[in-house]
Short mmCIF file of C-alpha atoms and ligand atoms in Angstrom, two decimals:
data_model
loop_
_atom_site.label_atom_id
_atom_site.label_comp_id
_atom_site.label_asym_id
_atom_site.label_seq_id
_atom_site.Cartn_x
_atom_site.Cartn_y
_atom_site.Cartn_z
CA MET A 1 0.00 0.00 0.00
CA LYS A 2 1.20 3.47 -0.86
CA ILE A 3 0.23 6.75 0.80
CA SER A 4 0.94 9.83 -1.30
CA GLY A 5 3.33 7.72 -3.36
CA VAL A 6 5.23 6.24 -0.41
CA ASP A 7 5.21 2.50 0.29
CA VAL A 8 4.25 1.88 3.90
CA ARG A 9 6.69 -1.05 4.09
CA GLU A 10 9.49 1.43 3.44
CA LEU A 11 8.14 3.64 6.21
CA LYS A 12 8.18 0.70 8.59
CA LYS A 13 11.81 -0.03 7.64
CA GLU A 14 12.89 3.55 8.09
CA TYR A 15 10.90 4.67 11.11
CA GLY A 16 9.59 1.52 12.83
CA THR A 17 6.14 1.00 14.33
CA PRO A 18 3.81 2.10 15.80
CA LEU A 19 3.97 5.01 13.39
CA TYR A 20 1.61 7.90 12.75
CA ILE A 21 1.58 8.65 9.02
CA TYR A 22 0.05 11.83 7.60
CA ASP A 23 -0.71 12.43 3.96
CA ALA A 24 0.47 16.05 3.76
CA ALA A 25 -1.11 16.55 0.34
CA MET A 26 -4.50 15.63 1.77
CA LEU A 27 -4.00 17.92 4.77
CA LYS A 28 -3.33 20.85 2.47
CA ASN A 29 -6.19 19.94 0.21
CA ASN A 30 -8.60 19.84 3.16
CA MET A 31 -7.43 23.27 4.28
CA ARG A 32 -7.88 24.65 0.77
CA LEU A 33 -11.42 23.27 0.54
CA TYR A 34 -12.31 25.38 3.57
CA ILE A 35 -10.27 28.46 2.66
CA ASN A 36 -11.54 28.60 -0.94
CA ASN A 37 -15.19 27.99 -0.18
CA PHE A 38 -15.72 29.73 3.13
CA LYS A 39 -16.02 33.16 1.55
CA SER A 40 -18.62 35.88 1.38
CA ASN A 41 -18.81 39.29 -0.20
CA GLN A 42 -20.93 40.58 2.69
CA PHE A 43 -18.56 39.95 5.58
CA GLU A 44 -15.00 38.85 6.27
CA THR A 45 -14.32 35.18 6.85
CA GLU A 46 -11.60 33.34 8.74
CA VAL A 47 -10.76 29.64 8.92
CA LEU A 48 -8.98 28.50 12.07
CA PHE A 49 -7.42 25.11 12.59
CA ALA A 50 -8.45 23.67 15.98
CA SER A 51 -4.98 22.57 16.90
CA LYS A 52 -6.08 20.33 19.79
CA ALA A 53 -6.79 17.74 17.07
CA PHE A 54 -3.10 17.62 16.14
CA ASN A 55 -0.61 20.22 17.23
CA VAL A 56 3.02 19.68 16.26
CA LYS A 57 5.48 22.18 14.82
CA GLU A 58 5.33 20.93 11.23
CA MET A 59 1.54 21.00 11.31
CA VAL A 60 1.56 24.62 12.47
CA ARG A 61 3.99 25.49 9.66
CA ILE A 62 1.56 24.04 7.11
CA VAL A 63 -1.37 25.86 8.74
CA ASP A 64 0.67 29.04 8.37
CA GLN A 65 1.62 28.40 4.75
CA GLU A 66 -1.99 27.67 3.84
CA GLY A 67 -3.19 30.89 5.46
CA LEU A 68 -5.28 29.49 8.30
CA SER A 69 -5.56 31.00 11.75
CA LEU A 70 -5.10 28.88 14.84
CA ASP A 71 -7.26 27.82 17.76
CA CYS A 72 -5.09 27.07 20.79
CA VAL A 73 -6.50 25.77 24.02
CA SER A 74 -3.37 25.72 26.15
CA VAL A 75 -0.11 27.52 26.60
CA GLY A 76 1.54 24.37 25.26
CA GLU A 77 -0.29 24.64 21.95
CA PHE A 78 0.37 28.38 21.81
CA TYR A 79 4.05 27.92 22.63
CA THR A 80 4.42 25.38 19.82
CA ALA A 81 3.02 27.96 17.41
CA LEU A 82 5.30 30.74 18.72
CA ASN A 83 8.25 28.41 18.41
CA VAL A 84 7.82 28.07 14.64
CA GLY A 85 7.29 31.79 14.14
CA TYR A 86 3.52 31.62 13.75
CA ASP A 87 1.96 35.09 14.09
CA PRO A 88 0.33 35.14 17.58
CA LYS A 89 -2.12 37.74 16.30
CA LYS A 90 -3.74 34.92 14.32
CA VAL A 91 -4.32 32.83 17.44
CA TYR A 92 -7.69 32.48 19.18
CA PHE A 93 -6.98 31.29 22.70
CA HIS A 94 -9.59 29.06 24.32
CA GLY A 95 -10.02 27.36 27.69
CA ASN A 96 -12.52 27.30 30.53
CA ASN A 97 -9.95 27.72 33.30
CA LYS A 98 -7.06 29.86 32.12
CA SER A 99 -4.74 30.64 35.01
CA PRO A 100 -3.50 34.20 35.69
CA ASP A 101 -0.01 33.11 34.63
CA GLU A 102 -1.35 31.68 31.40
CA LEU A 103 -3.30 34.86 30.68
CA ARG A 104 -0.20 36.96 31.37
CA PHE A 105 1.91 34.75 29.14
CA ILE A 106 -0.39 34.91 26.14
CA ILE A 107 -1.03 38.64 26.52
CA MET A 108 2.68 39.43 26.81
CA ASN A 109 3.18 37.32 23.68
CA ASN A 110 0.57 39.33 21.77
CA VAL A 111 -2.19 36.78 21.41
CA GLY A 112 -4.74 37.89 18.81
CA THR A 113 -8.04 37.08 20.52
CA ILE A 114 -8.98 35.48 23.82
CA VAL A 115 -12.15 33.40 23.83
CA VAL A 116 -13.53 34.17 27.27
CA ASP A 117 -15.44 31.31 28.81
CA ASN A 118 -16.96 32.75 31.98
CA LEU A 119 -17.48 35.75 34.23
CA MET A 120 -14.66 35.00 36.65
CA GLU A 121 -12.24 34.72 33.77
CA LEU A 122 -13.34 38.09 32.43
CA VAL A 123 -12.87 39.74 35.83
CA ALA A 124 -9.40 38.21 36.14
CA LEU A 125 -8.57 39.30 32.60
CA ASP A 126 -9.71 42.84 33.34
CA MET A 127 -7.32 43.02 36.30
CA ILE A 128 -4.44 41.53 34.36
CA THR A 129 -4.85 43.91 31.43
CA LYS A 130 -4.75 46.83 33.92
CA GLU A 131 -1.64 45.45 35.55
CA LEU A 132 0.08 44.92 32.17
CA LYS A 133 -1.47 48.00 30.55
CA LYS A 134 -2.15 45.93 27.44
CA ASN A 135 -5.21 45.90 25.22
CA VAL A 136 -6.78 42.55 24.43
CA ASN A 137 -9.42 41.46 21.96
CA ILE A 138 -11.99 39.05 23.28
CA ILE A 139 -14.94 37.07 22.08
CA ILE A 140 -17.32 35.47 24.54
CA ARG A 141 -18.01 31.76 24.36
CA LEU A 142 -21.75 31.29 24.43
CA ASN A 143 -23.60 28.16 25.24
CA VAL A 144 -26.37 28.41 22.67
CA GLY A 145 -28.13 25.30 23.95
CA VAL A 146 -28.08 23.51 20.61
CA SER A 147 -27.22 19.89 21.14
CA ALA A 148 -26.08 18.05 18.07
CA HIS A 149 -26.48 14.33 17.57
CA THR A 150 -23.16 12.93 18.49
CA HIS A 151 -21.57 10.84 21.20
CA LYS A 152 -22.58 12.29 24.56
CA PHE A 153 -19.01 12.58 25.84
CA ILE A 154 -18.10 15.00 23.13
CA VAL A 155 -21.12 17.25 23.12
CA THR A 156 -20.02 20.58 24.51
CA ALA A 157 -22.96 22.97 24.17
CA HIS A 158 -25.82 21.42 26.11
CA VAL A 159 -27.26 23.64 28.85
CA ASP A 160 -25.14 22.32 31.70
CA SER A 161 -21.99 22.14 29.66
CA LYS A 162 -18.81 23.26 31.37
CA PHE A 163 -18.19 25.57 28.42
CA GLY A 164 -19.49 29.07 27.86
CA VAL A 165 -22.27 31.22 29.27
CA ALA A 166 -25.90 31.44 28.26
CA TYR A 167 -27.19 34.54 26.49
CA LYS A 168 -28.90 36.99 28.87
CA SER A 169 -28.03 34.89 31.92
CA ASP A 170 -26.95 36.86 35.01
CA ASP A 171 -23.33 36.08 34.27
CA TYR A 172 -23.70 37.18 30.68
CA ASN A 173 -25.27 40.48 31.70
CA THR A 174 -22.55 41.13 34.25
CA MET A 175 -19.91 40.32 31.66
CA LEU A 176 -21.24 43.06 29.40
CA GLU A 177 -21.04 45.50 32.33
CA VAL A 178 -17.44 44.49 33.03
CA ILE A 179 -16.60 44.99 29.36
CA ASN A 180 -18.23 48.43 29.29
CA LYS A 181 -16.23 49.59 32.29
CA SER A 182 -12.98 48.00 31.20
CA GLU A 183 -10.19 50.16 29.87
CA TYR A 184 -8.26 47.54 27.95
CA ILE A 185 -10.77 44.90 26.87
CA ASN A 186 -12.00 45.13 23.32
CA PHE A 187 -15.14 43.03 22.86
CA LEU A 188 -15.36 41.69 19.31
CA GLY A 189 -18.17 39.15 19.37
CA PHE A 190 -19.28 35.62 20.15
CA HIS A 191 -18.14 32.06 19.88
CA SER A 192 -20.13 28.86 19.93
CA HIS A 193 -19.05 25.25 19.48
CA ILE A 194 -21.92 22.79 19.49
CA GLY A 195 -20.10 19.47 19.48
CA SER A 196 -17.94 17.17 17.45
CA GLN A 197 -18.29 14.64 14.63
CA ILE A 198 -21.57 16.24 13.52
CA PHE A 199 -23.17 15.35 10.21
CA ASP A 200 -26.35 17.35 10.46
CA LEU A 201 -25.65 20.82 9.12
CA LYS A 202 -28.99 22.01 10.52
CA ALA A 203 -27.40 21.97 13.98
CA PHE A 204 -24.85 24.58 12.86
CA ASP A 205 -27.56 26.58 11.12
CA ALA A 206 -29.58 26.70 14.35
CA ALA A 207 -26.58 27.85 16.39
CA LEU A 208 -25.58 30.45 13.83
CA GLU A 209 -29.09 31.84 13.57
CA LYS A 210 -29.16 32.23 17.35
CA LEU A 211 -25.84 34.07 17.40
CA ILE A 212 -27.11 36.42 14.71
CA THR A 213 -30.19 37.35 16.70
CA TYR A 214 -27.93 38.20 19.66
CA CYS A 215 -26.01 40.65 17.45
CA LYS A 216 -29.05 42.94 17.42
CA ASP A 217 -28.15 44.14 20.93
CA PHE A 218 -24.96 45.78 19.66
CA ASP A 219 -24.34 48.82 17.51
CA LYS A 220 -21.13 47.59 15.95
CA PRO A 221 -20.88 44.60 13.59
CA LEU A 222 -19.59 41.61 15.55
CA VAL A 223 -17.25 38.72 14.90
CA LEU A 224 -19.01 35.35 15.09
CA ASN A 225 -17.16 32.09 15.46
CA ILE A 226 -19.29 29.02 14.92
CA GLY A 227 -16.65 26.52 16.12
CA GLY A 228 -15.74 23.20 14.56
CA GLY A 229 -17.17 19.72 14.74
CA PHE A 230 -17.71 18.76 11.10
CA GLY A 231 -17.89 14.98 10.82
CA VAL A 232 -15.44 12.68 9.05
CA HIS A 233 -15.47 9.11 7.76
CA TYR A 234 -14.20 6.55 10.24
CA THR A 235 -16.30 3.63 8.99
CA ASP A 236 -19.11 3.32 6.48
CA GLU A 237 -21.56 4.23 9.24
CA ASP A 238 -20.30 7.79 8.80
CA GLN A 239 -21.44 9.79 5.79
CA PRO A 240 -19.58 13.09 5.96
CA ILE A 241 -20.58 16.13 3.96
CA PRO A 242 -17.76 17.40 1.72
CA PHE A 243 -16.00 20.38 3.32
CA ASP A 244 -16.64 22.69 0.38
CA VAL A 245 -20.37 21.99 0.77
CA VAL A 246 -20.17 22.53 4.55
CA SER A 247 -18.42 25.86 3.97
CA LYS A 248 -20.81 27.12 1.33
CA ASN A 249 -23.79 26.03 3.38
CA LEU A 250 -22.64 27.97 6.44
CA ILE A 251 -22.02 31.09 4.39
CA GLU A 252 -25.43 30.81 2.79
CA THR A 253 -27.15 30.26 6.15
CA CYS A 254 -25.35 33.27 7.53
CA GLU A 255 -26.16 35.52 4.60
CA ASN A 256 -29.84 34.50 4.70
CA ALA A 257 -30.13 34.98 8.45
CA LEU A 258 -28.46 38.39 8.23
CA ALA A 259 -30.83 39.49 5.50
CA LYS A 260 -33.85 38.23 7.45
CA SER A 261 -32.91 39.97 10.66
CA ASN A 262 -31.39 43.05 9.10
CA VAL A 263 -28.13 42.60 10.97
CA LYS A 264 -24.56 43.15 9.78
CA ILE A 265 -21.60 41.19 11.07
CA LYS A 266 -17.93 41.98 10.71
CA LYS A 267 -16.63 38.46 10.31
CA LEU A 268 -17.64 34.79 10.40
CA CYS A 269 -15.10 32.23 11.63
CA ILE A 270 -15.03 28.44 11.70
CA GLU A 271 -12.53 26.28 13.53
CA PRO A 272 -12.44 22.73 12.19
CA GLY A 273 -9.93 20.31 13.70
CA ARG A 274 -10.87 16.71 13.01
CA SER A 275 -12.05 17.33 9.46
CA ILE A 276 -8.68 18.81 8.46
CA VAL A 277 -6.44 16.12 9.92
CA GLY A 278 -8.62 13.07 10.63
CA GLU A 279 -8.74 11.27 7.31
CA ALA A 280 -5.23 12.39 6.39
CA GLY A 281 -3.83 10.30 9.27
CA TYR A 282 -3.05 6.59 9.47
CA THR A 283 -1.45 4.49 12.17
CA LEU A 284 0.84 1.65 11.20
CA TYR A 285 1.42 -1.23 13.62
CA THR A 286 3.22 -4.54 13.56
CA ILE A 287 1.22 -7.59 14.51
CA GLY A 288 2.92 -9.77 17.12
CA PHE A 289 1.19 -12.73 18.62
CA THR A 290 -2.30 -13.94 17.85
CA LYS A 291 -4.53 -15.84 20.26
CA LYS A 292 -7.76 -17.79 20.16
CA THR A 293 -10.07 -17.95 23.17
CA PRO A 294 -13.32 -19.98 23.15
CA ASN A 295 -15.30 -17.09 21.67
CA LYS A 296 -12.74 -14.68 20.28
CA GLU A 297 -9.66 -14.40 18.17
CA TYR A 298 -7.11 -11.67 18.97
CA TYR A 299 -4.44 -10.03 16.85
CA PHE A 300 -2.03 -8.20 19.14
CA ILE A 301 -0.39 -5.01 17.88
CA ASP A 302 2.68 -3.15 19.11
CA GLY A 303 0.67 -0.05 20.08
CA GLY A 304 -2.88 0.44 21.35
CA MET A 305 -4.67 2.79 23.71
CA THR A 306 -1.46 4.73 24.30
CA ASP A 307 -1.46 5.96 20.69
CA ASN A 308 -5.25 5.84 20.18
CA ILE A 309 -7.40 6.24 23.27
CA ARG A 310 -10.58 6.93 21.30
CA PRO A 311 -11.96 3.35 21.13
CA ALA A 312 -11.56 2.97 24.91
CA LEU A 313 -12.82 6.45 25.73
CA TYR A 314 -15.64 6.92 23.23
CA GLN A 315 -16.21 3.43 21.83
CA ALA A 316 -14.96 4.95 18.59
CA LYS A 317 -14.96 2.67 15.54
CA TYR A 318 -12.19 2.35 12.98
CA ASP A 319 -11.45 0.44 9.79
CA CYS A 320 -8.17 -1.34 9.21
CA ASP A 321 -6.29 -3.59 6.80
CA ILE A 322 -3.34 -5.91 6.87
CA ILE A 323 -0.74 -4.57 4.46
CA ASP A 324 -0.45 -6.61 1.25
CA LYS A 325 -3.42 -8.71 2.32
CA GLU A 326 -6.03 -6.07 1.53
CA ASN A 327 -7.60 -8.31 -1.09
CA ASP A 328 -7.20 -11.65 0.69
CA LYS A 329 -10.25 -13.49 1.96
CA LYS A 330 -11.39 -11.85 5.20
CA ASP A 331 -12.40 -15.05 6.93
CA HIS A 332 -11.30 -14.33 10.50
CA THR A 333 -13.42 -12.31 12.90
CA VAL A 334 -10.81 -10.73 15.12
CA THR A 335 -10.27 -8.19 17.83
CA ILE A 336 -7.24 -5.94 17.51
CA ALA A 337 -5.78 -5.54 20.98
CA GLY A 338 -2.97 -3.33 22.19
CA LYS A 339 -0.09 -4.04 24.53
CA CYS A 340 -1.40 -2.31 27.64
CA CYS A 341 -2.16 -3.95 30.90
CA GLU A 342 -5.82 -3.00 30.56
CA SER A 343 -8.60 -5.20 29.24
CA GLY A 344 -10.21 -2.18 27.54
CA ASP A 345 -7.14 -1.72 25.37
CA LEU A 346 -8.91 -2.85 22.20
CA ILE A 347 -8.55 -0.81 19.04
CA ILE A 348 -11.12 -2.62 16.89
CA GLU A 349 -13.51 -5.37 17.98
CA ASP A 350 -15.00 -8.25 15.98
CA TYR A 351 -13.66 -7.17 12.63
CA LYS A 352 -13.23 -9.26 9.49
CA LEU A 353 -9.61 -9.69 8.46
CA PRO A 354 -7.51 -12.32 6.68
CA GLU A 355 -5.25 -14.71 8.57
CA ALA A 356 -2.32 -12.80 10.10
CA ASN A 357 1.22 -13.87 10.81
CA PRO A 358 3.59 -12.29 13.30
CA GLY A 359 5.40 -9.45 11.55
CA ASP A 360 2.46 -8.50 9.33
CA LEU A 361 1.71 -4.79 9.27
CA LEU A 362 -1.70 -3.50 10.25
CA ILE A 363 -2.90 -0.06 9.27
CA THR A 364 -5.81 1.80 10.88
CA TYR A 365 -7.49 4.61 8.97
CA THR A 366 -8.64 8.10 9.98
CA THR A 367 -6.43 8.34 13.04
CA GLY A 368 -5.12 11.82 12.25
CA ALA A 369 -7.30 13.69 14.75
CA TYR A 370 -7.03 13.23 18.52
CA GLY A 371 -4.69 10.25 18.13
CA TYR A 372 -1.23 11.69 18.61
CA SER A 373 -2.65 14.64 20.57
CA MET A 374 -4.32 12.32 23.11
CA SER A 375 -1.49 9.81 23.27
CA SER A 376 -0.08 8.84 26.62
CA ASN A 377 2.87 7.07 28.15
CA TYR A 378 0.73 4.65 30.15
CA ASN A 379 2.70 1.53 30.99
CA LYS A 380 5.66 3.72 30.04
CA ALA A 381 4.98 3.24 26.35
CA LEU A 382 7.18 5.40 24.13
CA THR A 383 5.33 8.05 22.10
CA PRO A 384 5.50 6.87 18.46
CA ALA A 385 7.12 8.83 15.66
CA VAL A 386 5.10 10.98 13.25
CA VAL A 387 5.94 11.08 9.58
CA PHE A 388 4.47 13.26 6.82
CA VAL A 389 4.37 11.87 3.28
CA GLU A 390 3.85 13.77 0.05
CA ASP A 391 4.75 13.20 -3.62
CA GLY A 392 6.63 9.99 -2.95
CA LYS A 393 8.76 11.48 -0.15
CA SER A 394 8.61 11.10 3.60
CA LYS A 395 9.63 13.55 6.28
CA LEU A 396 10.05 12.75 9.96
CA VAL A 397 8.21 15.44 11.92
CA VAL A 398 8.28 13.88 15.40
CA ARG A 399 11.03 11.47 16.39
CA ARG A 400 10.05 8.36 18.35
CA MET A 401 10.58 8.88 22.07
CA THR A 402 13.61 7.13 23.51
CA LEU A 403 13.80 5.30 26.83
CA ASP A 404 16.08 8.02 28.15
CA GLU A 405 13.58 10.72 27.17
CA LEU A 406 10.89 8.77 28.94
CA ILE A 407 12.67 9.14 32.28
CA GLU A 408 14.70 12.29 31.73
CA ARG A 409 12.53 14.46 33.98
CA GLU A 410 12.59 12.01 36.84
CA GLU A 411 14.94 12.49 39.80
N1 LLP B 501 -13.56 24.55 18.63
C1 LLP B 501 -13.79 24.25 19.92
C2 LLP B 501 -14.12 25.30 20.86
C3 LLP B 501 -13.73 22.92 20.34
O1 LLP B 501 -13.99 22.64 21.61
C4 LLP B 501 -13.39 21.90 19.42
C5 LLP B 501 -13.28 20.52 19.86
C6 LLP B 501 -13.13 22.28 18.08
C7 LLP B 501 -13.22 23.61 17.74
C8 LLP B 501 -12.75 21.28 17.03
O2 LLP B 501 -13.71 20.29 16.85
P1 LLP B 501 -13.49 19.23 15.66
O3 LLP B 501 -13.63 19.96 14.37
O4 LLP B 501 -12.14 18.65 15.80
O5 LLP B 501 -14.55 18.20 15.89
N2 LLP B 501 -11.25 14.27 21.87
C9 LLP B 501 -12.52 14.16 21.19
C10 LLP B 501 -12.92 15.44 20.55
C11 LLP B 501 -13.04 16.56 21.52
C12 LLP B 501 -13.42 17.82 20.82
C13 LLP B 501 -13.22 18.97 21.70
N3 LLP B 501 -13.46 20.21 21.07
C14 LLP B 501 -12.41 13.05 20.15
O6 LLP B 501 -11.38 12.42 20.05
O7 LLP B 501 -13.38 12.77 19.46
#
């Protein structure tokens, strides 16, 4: 099997397994689908990459080259961006519990916009901007109460969500008072993120229409950020909407809602993460032992929940193949299990595959989002390497962790 012209067997030889492989051409293409189609002649538009899905230096460089802005949710993500010379003015900084030190750090490093989650944060921010005598742009994260049909663990905008404030709630009203009195806080608009892996565009339309009605309370045209969450294909149960269609649909919804309510906005932003990196990512493993129990057959791989926690955490489903046996008869119903001392460390359950031998390579698809970024060193597993492939060439972007690196911070 080749990815962007590179044989995965060669990648195994050069970099070992487990290995995260990204098709850089597909990454760029996904970004361009958003950038080229998320455009309006009535308001400005901005596409942000939600870097929590996959934040490494090379990824930020590509985001920069392709002209996307960046959603960072931690100082770690922000620092990675600063480190590769990414313009901090293009960063939207999220988080429901930003510490005073974190706020100081991002302000002193000229963060573009802070997405304020709650009243206490705004009060803290007001004090810090006075202390630093620095202006900051903010947008307020609103909980618009739209709940999209997705796995309950990853819905973030239901009424009791830990994220955002509700429109016209006491906290919301007080926040506007704080903003009015503040010397250094420049209120730009609103943010909403209704969930993840969403296929029903109507959910975004409903959230966007709500945000637009809230704009009526303000004299100046606001910035609206409708978040991310556009679904991708993991298995054939998922039927994603092409990203150009998603983009055009959101623009159209926005333009129609603006016309209907006679409101003007300054800018509309989206911040997709998964849909930019998800399908561009693969994980390559080596199969070790296999085992039959009375009711199951296991293929053991050299990675597992440490490089992909999503099956254990969300019961997420994936497709996979054994390299060079893609077209063999799939006459074994197997469970792909990782190496961890944890019975839930199963990557794929009851899946049809051909007979495997130790040393065969197994590839899982659509692991580009929240795989590497949620990886762990449980059982002291070494974080795998990450390689980007494009036009028949590979480039190592994260070296595999070494045993010494694993313990280097320990006294
Ligand atoms: N914007 C905000 C404010 C978000 O909270 C998120 C994701 C995104 C954008 C990007 O959403 P995306 O386009 O990637 O769906 N770890 C979970 C996903 C958690 C999503 C958290 N927020 C998973 O592996 O499915």
